[in-house]
Amino acid sequence: MQSLIIHILNEDPIIGEVEELPSPTDSNISVRNPRRRDGKDLGYIDAEVSQVIWPMNRVMFIEVLPGEEDEEVITFIRE
């Protein structure tokens, strides 16, 4: 699962998970566990909904959040 921040036209950004990143030819995006950035439920979606499909023509852009394998940060320590 990959976590995303999805920016939808005229809406606040939404965080959710997808099985795989959408390709440029996809006409919609299916998101699991949609929620606001602060973790609260979306007011316009029923609280029991666990998956939503949005048409890509409503999506302005998508931010990909780092996964567990991406979180390994290598830093240099000056002694």
PDB file of C-alpha atoms in Angstrom:
ATOM      1  CA  MET A   1       0.000   0.000   0.000  1.00  0.00           C
ATOM      2  CA  GLN A   2       1.191   3.484  -0.857  1.00  0.00           C
ATOM      3  CA  SER A   3      -0.040   6.574   0.999  1.00  0.00           C
ATOM      4  CA  LEU A   4      -0.940   9.659  -1.028  1.00  0.00           C
ATOM      5  CA  ILE A   5      -2.107  13.216  -0.534  1.00  0.00           C
ATOM      6  CA  ILE A   6      -4.655  13.890  -3.274  1.00  0.00           C
ATOM      7  CA  HIS A   7      -5.514  17.461  -4.197  1.00  0.00           C
ATOM      8  CA  ILE A   8      -9.037  17.532  -5.635  1.00  0.00           C
ATOM      9  CA  LEU A   9     -10.474  20.604  -7.367  1.00  0.00           C
ATOM     10  CA  ASN A  10     -12.277  22.947  -4.946  1.00  0.00           C
ATOM     11  CA  GLU A  11     -11.768  20.571  -1.975  1.00  0.00           C
ATOM     12  CA  ASP A  12      -9.290  20.254   0.876  1.00  0.00           C
ATOM     13  CA  PRO A  13      -6.458  17.737   0.305  1.00  0.00           C
ATOM     14  CA  ILE A  14      -7.285  14.111   1.091  1.00  0.00           C
ATOM     15  CA  ILE A  15      -5.002  11.414   2.459  1.00  0.00           C
ATOM     16  CA  GLY A  16      -5.566   7.807   1.496  1.00  0.00           C
ATOM     17  CA  GLU A  17      -3.906   4.571   0.456  1.00  0.00           C
ATOM     18  CA  VAL A  18      -3.717   2.934  -2.965  1.00  0.00           C
ATOM     19  CA  GLU A  19      -2.528  -0.502  -4.061  1.00  0.00           C
ATOM     20  CA  GLU A  20      -0.398   1.009  -6.823  1.00  0.00           C
ATOM     21  CA  LEU A  21       0.259   4.504  -8.104  1.00  0.00           C
ATOM     22  CA  PRO A  22      -2.044   5.660 -10.889  1.00  0.00           C
ATOM     23  CA  SER A  23      -0.625   5.671 -14.405  1.00  0.00           C
ATOM     24  CA  PRO A  24      -0.952   8.644 -16.778  1.00  0.00           C
ATOM     25  CA  THR A  25      -3.611   6.766 -18.755  1.00  0.00           C
ATOM     26  CA  ASP A  26      -5.912   6.024 -15.781  1.00  0.00           C
ATOM     27  CA  SER A  27      -9.314   7.705 -15.886  1.00  0.00           C
ATOM     28  CA  ASN A  28     -10.001   7.339 -12.146  1.00  0.00           C
ATOM     29  CA  ILE A  29      -8.253   6.697  -8.843  1.00  0.00           C
ATOM     30  CA  SER A  30      -9.476   4.286  -6.178  1.00  0.00           C
ATOM     31  CA  VAL A  31      -8.492   5.353  -2.646  1.00  0.00           C
ATOM     32  CA  ARG A  32      -8.839   3.359   0.577  1.00  0.00           C
ATOM     33  CA  ASN A  33      -9.440   4.994   3.967  1.00  0.00           C
ATOM     34  CA  PRO A  34      -9.974   8.549   2.655  1.00  0.00           C
ATOM     35  CA  ARG A  35      -9.605  11.215   5.328  1.00  0.00           C
ATOM     36  CA  ARG A  36      -8.584  14.820   5.814  1.00  0.00           C
ATOM     37  CA  ARG A  37      -4.967  15.677   6.522  1.00  0.00           C
ATOM     38  CA  ASP A  38      -5.747  15.977  10.250  1.00  0.00           C
ATOM     39  CA  GLY A  39      -7.178  12.429  10.244  1.00  0.00           C
ATOM     40  CA  LYS A  40     -10.833  13.449  10.544  1.00  0.00           C
ATOM     41  CA  ASP A  41     -13.607  12.030   8.359  1.00  0.00           C
ATOM     42  CA  LEU A  42     -14.587  13.789   5.155  1.00  0.00           C
ATOM     43  CA  GLY A  43     -17.877  15.599   5.693  1.00  0.00           C
ATOM     44  CA  TYR A  44     -19.294  14.715   2.286  1.00  0.00           C
ATOM     45  CA  ILE A  45     -18.576  10.951   2.529  1.00  0.00           C
ATOM     46  CA  ASP A  46     -20.456   8.563   4.815  1.00  0.00           C
ATOM     47  CA  ALA A  47     -18.401   7.554   7.899  1.00  0.00           C
ATOM     48  CA  GLU A  48     -18.734   3.842   7.058  1.00  0.00           C
ATOM     49  CA  VAL A  49     -17.186   4.189   3.576  1.00  0.00           C
ATOM     50  CA  SER A  50     -13.737   2.582   3.297  1.00  0.00           C
ATOM     51  CA  GLN A  51     -12.998   3.132  -0.398  1.00  0.00           C
ATOM     52  CA  VAL A  52     -13.779   5.954  -2.836  1.00  0.00           C
ATOM     53  CA  ILE A  53     -13.252   6.283  -6.592  1.00  0.00           C
ATOM     54  CA  TRP A  54     -12.581   9.762  -7.983  1.00  0.00           C
ATOM     55  CA  PRO A  55     -12.364  10.659 -11.672  1.00  0.00           C
ATOM     56  CA  MET A  56      -8.878  11.873 -12.568  1.00  0.00           C
ATOM     57  CA  ASN A  57     -10.310  14.982 -14.235  1.00  0.00           C
ATOM     58  CA  ARG A  58     -11.167  16.229 -10.690  1.00  0.00           C
ATOM     59  CA  VAL A  59      -7.607  15.626  -9.396  1.00  0.00           C
ATOM     60  CA  MET A  60      -5.201  18.589  -9.648  1.00  0.00           C
ATOM     61  CA  PHE A  61      -2.120  16.700  -8.465  1.00  0.00           C
ATOM     62  CA  ILE A  62      -1.008  13.871  -6.183  1.00  0.00           C
ATOM     63  CA  GLU A  63       1.748  13.848  -3.563  1.00  0.00           C
ATOM     64  CA  VAL A  64       3.356  10.490  -2.760  1.00  0.00           C
ATOM     65  CA  LEU A  65       4.212  10.065   0.918  1.00  0.00           C
ATOM     66  CA  PRO A  66       7.365   8.115   1.788  1.00  0.00           C
ATOM     67  CA  GLY A  67       6.832   4.436   2.554  1.00  0.00           C
ATOM     68  CA  GLU A  68       8.648   2.347   5.138  1.00  0.00           C
ATOM     69  CA  GLU A  69      11.455   1.512   2.705  1.00  0.00           C
ATOM     70  CA  ASP A  70      11.834   5.218   1.804  1.00  0.00           C
ATOM     71  CA  GLU A  71      12.188   6.374   5.406  1.00  0.00           C
ATOM     72  CA  GLU A  72      15.742   5.152   5.821  1.00  0.00           C
ATOM     73  CA  VAL A  73      17.729   8.375   5.942  1.00  0.00           C
ATOM     74  CA  ILE A  74      21.480   8.282   5.607  1.00  0.00           C
ATOM     75  CA  THR A  75      23.213  11.238   7.154  1.00  0.00           C
ATOM     76  CA  PHE A  76      26.819  12.172   7.595  1.00  0.00           C
ATOM     77  CA  ILE A  77      28.078  12.886  11.083  1.00  0.00           C
ATOM     78  CA  ARG A  78      30.944  15.266  11.536  1.00  0.00           C
ATOM     79  CA  GLU A  79      33.280  14.269  14.330  1.00  0.00           C
TER      80      GLU A  79
END
